[in-house]
mmCIF file of C-alpha atoms in Angstrom:
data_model
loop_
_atom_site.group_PDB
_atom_site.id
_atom_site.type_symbol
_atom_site.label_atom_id
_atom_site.label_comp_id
_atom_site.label_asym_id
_atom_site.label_seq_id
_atom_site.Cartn_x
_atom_site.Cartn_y
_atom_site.Cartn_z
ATOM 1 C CA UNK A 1 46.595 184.763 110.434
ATOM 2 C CA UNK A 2 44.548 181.935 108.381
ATOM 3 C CA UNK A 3 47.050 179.145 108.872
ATOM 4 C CA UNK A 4 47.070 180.235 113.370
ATOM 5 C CA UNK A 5 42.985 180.704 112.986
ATOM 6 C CA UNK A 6 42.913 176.580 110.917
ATOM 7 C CA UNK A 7 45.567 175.302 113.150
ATOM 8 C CA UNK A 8 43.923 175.985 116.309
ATOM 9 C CA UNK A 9 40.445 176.435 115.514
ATOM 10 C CA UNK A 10 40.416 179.706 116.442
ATOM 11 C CA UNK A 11 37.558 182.481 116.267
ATOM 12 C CA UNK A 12 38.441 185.436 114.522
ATOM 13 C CA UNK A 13 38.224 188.097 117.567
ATOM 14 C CA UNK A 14 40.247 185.486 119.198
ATOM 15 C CA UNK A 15 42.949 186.040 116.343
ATOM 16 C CA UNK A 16 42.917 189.551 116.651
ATOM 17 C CA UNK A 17 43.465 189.403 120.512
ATOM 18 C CA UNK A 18 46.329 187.410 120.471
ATOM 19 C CA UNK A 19 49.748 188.381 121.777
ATOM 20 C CA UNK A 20 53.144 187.720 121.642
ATOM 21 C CA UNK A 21 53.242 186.124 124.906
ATOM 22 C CA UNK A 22 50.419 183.570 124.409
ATOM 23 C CA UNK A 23 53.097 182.130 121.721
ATOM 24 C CA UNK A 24 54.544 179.183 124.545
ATOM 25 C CA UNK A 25 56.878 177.587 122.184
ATOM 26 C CA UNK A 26 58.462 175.471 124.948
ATOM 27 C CA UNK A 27 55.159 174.095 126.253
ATOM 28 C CA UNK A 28 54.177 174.548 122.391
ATOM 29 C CA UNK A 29 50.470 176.307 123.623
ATOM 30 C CA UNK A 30 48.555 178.922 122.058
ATOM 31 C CA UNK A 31 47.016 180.919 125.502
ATOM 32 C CA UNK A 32 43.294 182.205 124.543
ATOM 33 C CA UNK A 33 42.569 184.950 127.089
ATOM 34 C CA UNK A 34 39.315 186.117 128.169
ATOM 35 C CA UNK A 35 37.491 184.099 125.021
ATOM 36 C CA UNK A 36 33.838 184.154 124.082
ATOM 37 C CA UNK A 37 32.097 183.859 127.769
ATOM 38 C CA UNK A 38 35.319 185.103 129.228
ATOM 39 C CA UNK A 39 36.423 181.714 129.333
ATOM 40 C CA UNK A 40 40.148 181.283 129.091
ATOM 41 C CA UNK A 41 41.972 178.456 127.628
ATOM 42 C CA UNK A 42 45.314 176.337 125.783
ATOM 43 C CA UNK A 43 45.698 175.344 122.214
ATOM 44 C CA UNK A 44 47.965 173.002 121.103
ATOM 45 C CA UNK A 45 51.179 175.324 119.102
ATOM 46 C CA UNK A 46 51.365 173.283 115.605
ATOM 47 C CA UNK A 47 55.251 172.638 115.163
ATOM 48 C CA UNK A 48 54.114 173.512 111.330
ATOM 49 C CA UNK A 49 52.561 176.584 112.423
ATOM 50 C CA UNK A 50 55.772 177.438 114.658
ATOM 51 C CA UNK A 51 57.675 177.188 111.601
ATOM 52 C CA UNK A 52 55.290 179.172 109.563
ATOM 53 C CA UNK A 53 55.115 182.426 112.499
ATOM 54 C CA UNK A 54 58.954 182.489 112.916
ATOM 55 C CA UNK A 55 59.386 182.875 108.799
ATOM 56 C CA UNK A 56 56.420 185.657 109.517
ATOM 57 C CA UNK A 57 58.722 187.394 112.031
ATOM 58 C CA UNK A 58 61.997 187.042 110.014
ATOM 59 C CA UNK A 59 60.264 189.383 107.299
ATOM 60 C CA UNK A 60 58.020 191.658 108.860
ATOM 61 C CA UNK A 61 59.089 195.289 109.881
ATOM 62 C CA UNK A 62 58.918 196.585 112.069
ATOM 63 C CA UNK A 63 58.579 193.583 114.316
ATOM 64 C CA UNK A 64 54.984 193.476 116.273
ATOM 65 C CA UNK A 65 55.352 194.344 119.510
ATOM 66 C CA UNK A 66 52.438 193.649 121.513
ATOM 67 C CA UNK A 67 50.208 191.629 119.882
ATOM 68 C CA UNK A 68 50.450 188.717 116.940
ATOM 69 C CA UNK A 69 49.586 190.196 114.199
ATOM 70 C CA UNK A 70 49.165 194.145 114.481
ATOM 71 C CA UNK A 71 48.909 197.246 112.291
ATOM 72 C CA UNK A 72 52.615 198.721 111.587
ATOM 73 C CA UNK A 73 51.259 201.976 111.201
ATOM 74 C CA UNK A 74 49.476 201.834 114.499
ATOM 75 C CA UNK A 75 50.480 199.149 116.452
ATOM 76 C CA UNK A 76 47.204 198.097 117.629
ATOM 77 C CA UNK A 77 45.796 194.725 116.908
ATOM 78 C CA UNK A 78 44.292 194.637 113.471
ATOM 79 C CA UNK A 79 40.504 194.779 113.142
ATOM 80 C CA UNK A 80 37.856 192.021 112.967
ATOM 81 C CA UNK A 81 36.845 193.324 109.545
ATOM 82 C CA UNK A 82 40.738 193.822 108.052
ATOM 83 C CA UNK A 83 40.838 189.919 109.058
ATOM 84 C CA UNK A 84 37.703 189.051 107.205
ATOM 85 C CA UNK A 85 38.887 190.995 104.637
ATOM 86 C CA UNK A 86 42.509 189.184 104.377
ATOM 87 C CA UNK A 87 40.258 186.047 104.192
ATOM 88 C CA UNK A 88 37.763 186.819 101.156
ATOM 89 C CA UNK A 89 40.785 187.723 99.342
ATOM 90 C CA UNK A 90 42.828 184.333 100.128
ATOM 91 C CA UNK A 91 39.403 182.801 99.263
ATOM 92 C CA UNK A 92 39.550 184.860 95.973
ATOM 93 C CA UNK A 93 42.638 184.381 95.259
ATOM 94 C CA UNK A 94 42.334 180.679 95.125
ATOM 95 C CA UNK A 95 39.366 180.654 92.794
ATOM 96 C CA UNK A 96 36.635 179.073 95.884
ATOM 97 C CA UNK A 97 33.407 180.522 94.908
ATOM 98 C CA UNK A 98 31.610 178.742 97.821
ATOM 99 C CA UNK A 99 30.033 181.496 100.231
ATOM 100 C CA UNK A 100 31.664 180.931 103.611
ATOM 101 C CA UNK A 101 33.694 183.461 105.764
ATOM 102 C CA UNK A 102 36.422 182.960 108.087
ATOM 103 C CA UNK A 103 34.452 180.994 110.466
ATOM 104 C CA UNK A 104 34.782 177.981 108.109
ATOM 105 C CA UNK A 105 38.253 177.692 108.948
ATOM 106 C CA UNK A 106 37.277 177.212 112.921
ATOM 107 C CA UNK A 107 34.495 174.674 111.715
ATOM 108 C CA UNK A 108 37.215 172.843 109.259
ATOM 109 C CA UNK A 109 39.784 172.217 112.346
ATOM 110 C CA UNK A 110 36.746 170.545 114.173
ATOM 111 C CA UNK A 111 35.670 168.815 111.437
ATOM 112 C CA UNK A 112 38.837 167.427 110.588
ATOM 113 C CA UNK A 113 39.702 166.609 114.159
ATOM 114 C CA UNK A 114 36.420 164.676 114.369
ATOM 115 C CA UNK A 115 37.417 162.844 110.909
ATOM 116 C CA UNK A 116 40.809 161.726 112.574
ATOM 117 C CA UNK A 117 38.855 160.207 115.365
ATOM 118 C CA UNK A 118 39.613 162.717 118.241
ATOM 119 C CA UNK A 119 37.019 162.723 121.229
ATOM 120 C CA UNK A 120 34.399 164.912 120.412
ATOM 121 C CA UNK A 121 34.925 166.104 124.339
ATOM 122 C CA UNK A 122 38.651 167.185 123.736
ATOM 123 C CA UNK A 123 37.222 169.319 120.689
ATOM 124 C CA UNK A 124 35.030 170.487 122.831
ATOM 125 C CA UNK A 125 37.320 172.033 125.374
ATOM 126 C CA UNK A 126 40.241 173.001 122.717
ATOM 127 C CA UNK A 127 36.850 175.052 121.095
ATOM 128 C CA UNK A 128 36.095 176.287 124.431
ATOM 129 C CA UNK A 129 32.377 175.645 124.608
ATOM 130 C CA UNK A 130 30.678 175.149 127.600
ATOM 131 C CA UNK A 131 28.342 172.709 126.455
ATOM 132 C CA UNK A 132 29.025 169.824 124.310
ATOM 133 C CA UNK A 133 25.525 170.664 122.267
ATOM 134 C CA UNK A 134 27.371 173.232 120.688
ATOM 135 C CA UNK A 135 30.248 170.837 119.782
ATOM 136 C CA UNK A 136 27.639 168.474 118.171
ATOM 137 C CA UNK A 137 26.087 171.076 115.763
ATOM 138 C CA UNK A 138 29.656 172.691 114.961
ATOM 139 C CA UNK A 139 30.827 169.561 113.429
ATOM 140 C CA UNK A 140 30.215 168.687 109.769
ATOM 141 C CA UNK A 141 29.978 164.640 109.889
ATOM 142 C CA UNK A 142 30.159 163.582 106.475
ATOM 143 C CA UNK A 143 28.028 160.810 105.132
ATOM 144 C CA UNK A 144 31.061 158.532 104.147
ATOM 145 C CA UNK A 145 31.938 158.792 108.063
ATOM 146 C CA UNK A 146 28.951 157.567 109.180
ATOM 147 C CA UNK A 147 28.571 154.632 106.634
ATOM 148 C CA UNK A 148 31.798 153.209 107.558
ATOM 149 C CA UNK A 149 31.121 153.263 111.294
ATOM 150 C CA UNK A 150 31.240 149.605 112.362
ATOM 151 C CA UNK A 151 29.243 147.845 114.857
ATOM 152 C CA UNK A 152 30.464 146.522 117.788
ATOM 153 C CA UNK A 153 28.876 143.223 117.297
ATOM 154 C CA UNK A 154 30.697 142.893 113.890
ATOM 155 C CA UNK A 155 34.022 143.550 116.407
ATOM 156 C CA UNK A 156 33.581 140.897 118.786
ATOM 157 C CA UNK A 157 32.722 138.737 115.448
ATOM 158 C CA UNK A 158 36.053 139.499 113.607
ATOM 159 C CA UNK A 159 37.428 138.843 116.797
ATOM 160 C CA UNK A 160 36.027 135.943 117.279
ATOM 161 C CA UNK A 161 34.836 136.499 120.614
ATOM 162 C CA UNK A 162 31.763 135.280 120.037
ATOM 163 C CA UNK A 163 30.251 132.469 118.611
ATOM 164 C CA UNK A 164 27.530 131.347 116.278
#
């Protein structure tokens, strides 16, 4: 559940709505049905995280049936709050004593798409907001990014396309 919430920036009710057949391993999509403003849209499918959900399915019995990750007493998708819960205890488990929920993992993938120098507009629309605002005070841009941000001018110099 944590490494398909990172990989694709997922929200947590998003997680817990997901079924089998969103999985397109061909087209190598994630489908997000009827998301937060009942807005549907694709993920990219992380080879990695491919990897990881068919080890998942290799050892879990009985094998879910409807939806990604469900209850095997049940069947039904798991709850918001077990999800949470799975997370404080990952977060436990590996000693981070920093106060952040689940949400920090949707927050990281934007972050760290931003760091690698993806359009903010393409996080944008893989986040699903409607307005690009929202994009803008999602992302954490860290101080060393903005410091090393050249100017074009010093471009064109280097390139010596201009000059003095």
């Amino acid at each position: 559940m944590l490494f398909t919430t990172y990989s694709a920036g997922l929200r947590v009710s998003e997680i817990v709505r997901l079924k089998l057949k969103d999985i397109d391993s061909e087209r190598m999509q994630i489908f997000i049905e009827n998301a937060k403003g009942k807005k549907d849209r694709y993920v990219n499918l992380s080879p990695v995280l491919l990897d990881i959900l068919r080890g998942y399915f290799k050892q879990y019995s009985p094998r879910p049936k409807v939806y990604l990750f469900e209850s095997e007493q049940t069947g039904d998708a798991y709850p918001i709050r077990t999800v949470q819960q799975i997370f404080s205890n990952a977060k436990r488990d590996a000693g981070i004593l920093k106060e952040v929920g689940i949400h920090s993992l949707r927050h990281s993938f934007a972050t760290h798409l931003l760091d690698k120098g993806t359009d903010i507009r393409y996080i944008k629309d893989l986040l699903g907001h409607f307005d690009i605002r929202t994009t803008e005070r999602y992302l954490h841009v860290s101080k060393h990014q903005l410091v090393n941000i050249a100017s074009p001018l010093d471009d064109l110099f280097k390139s010596k396309q201009i000059d003095w």
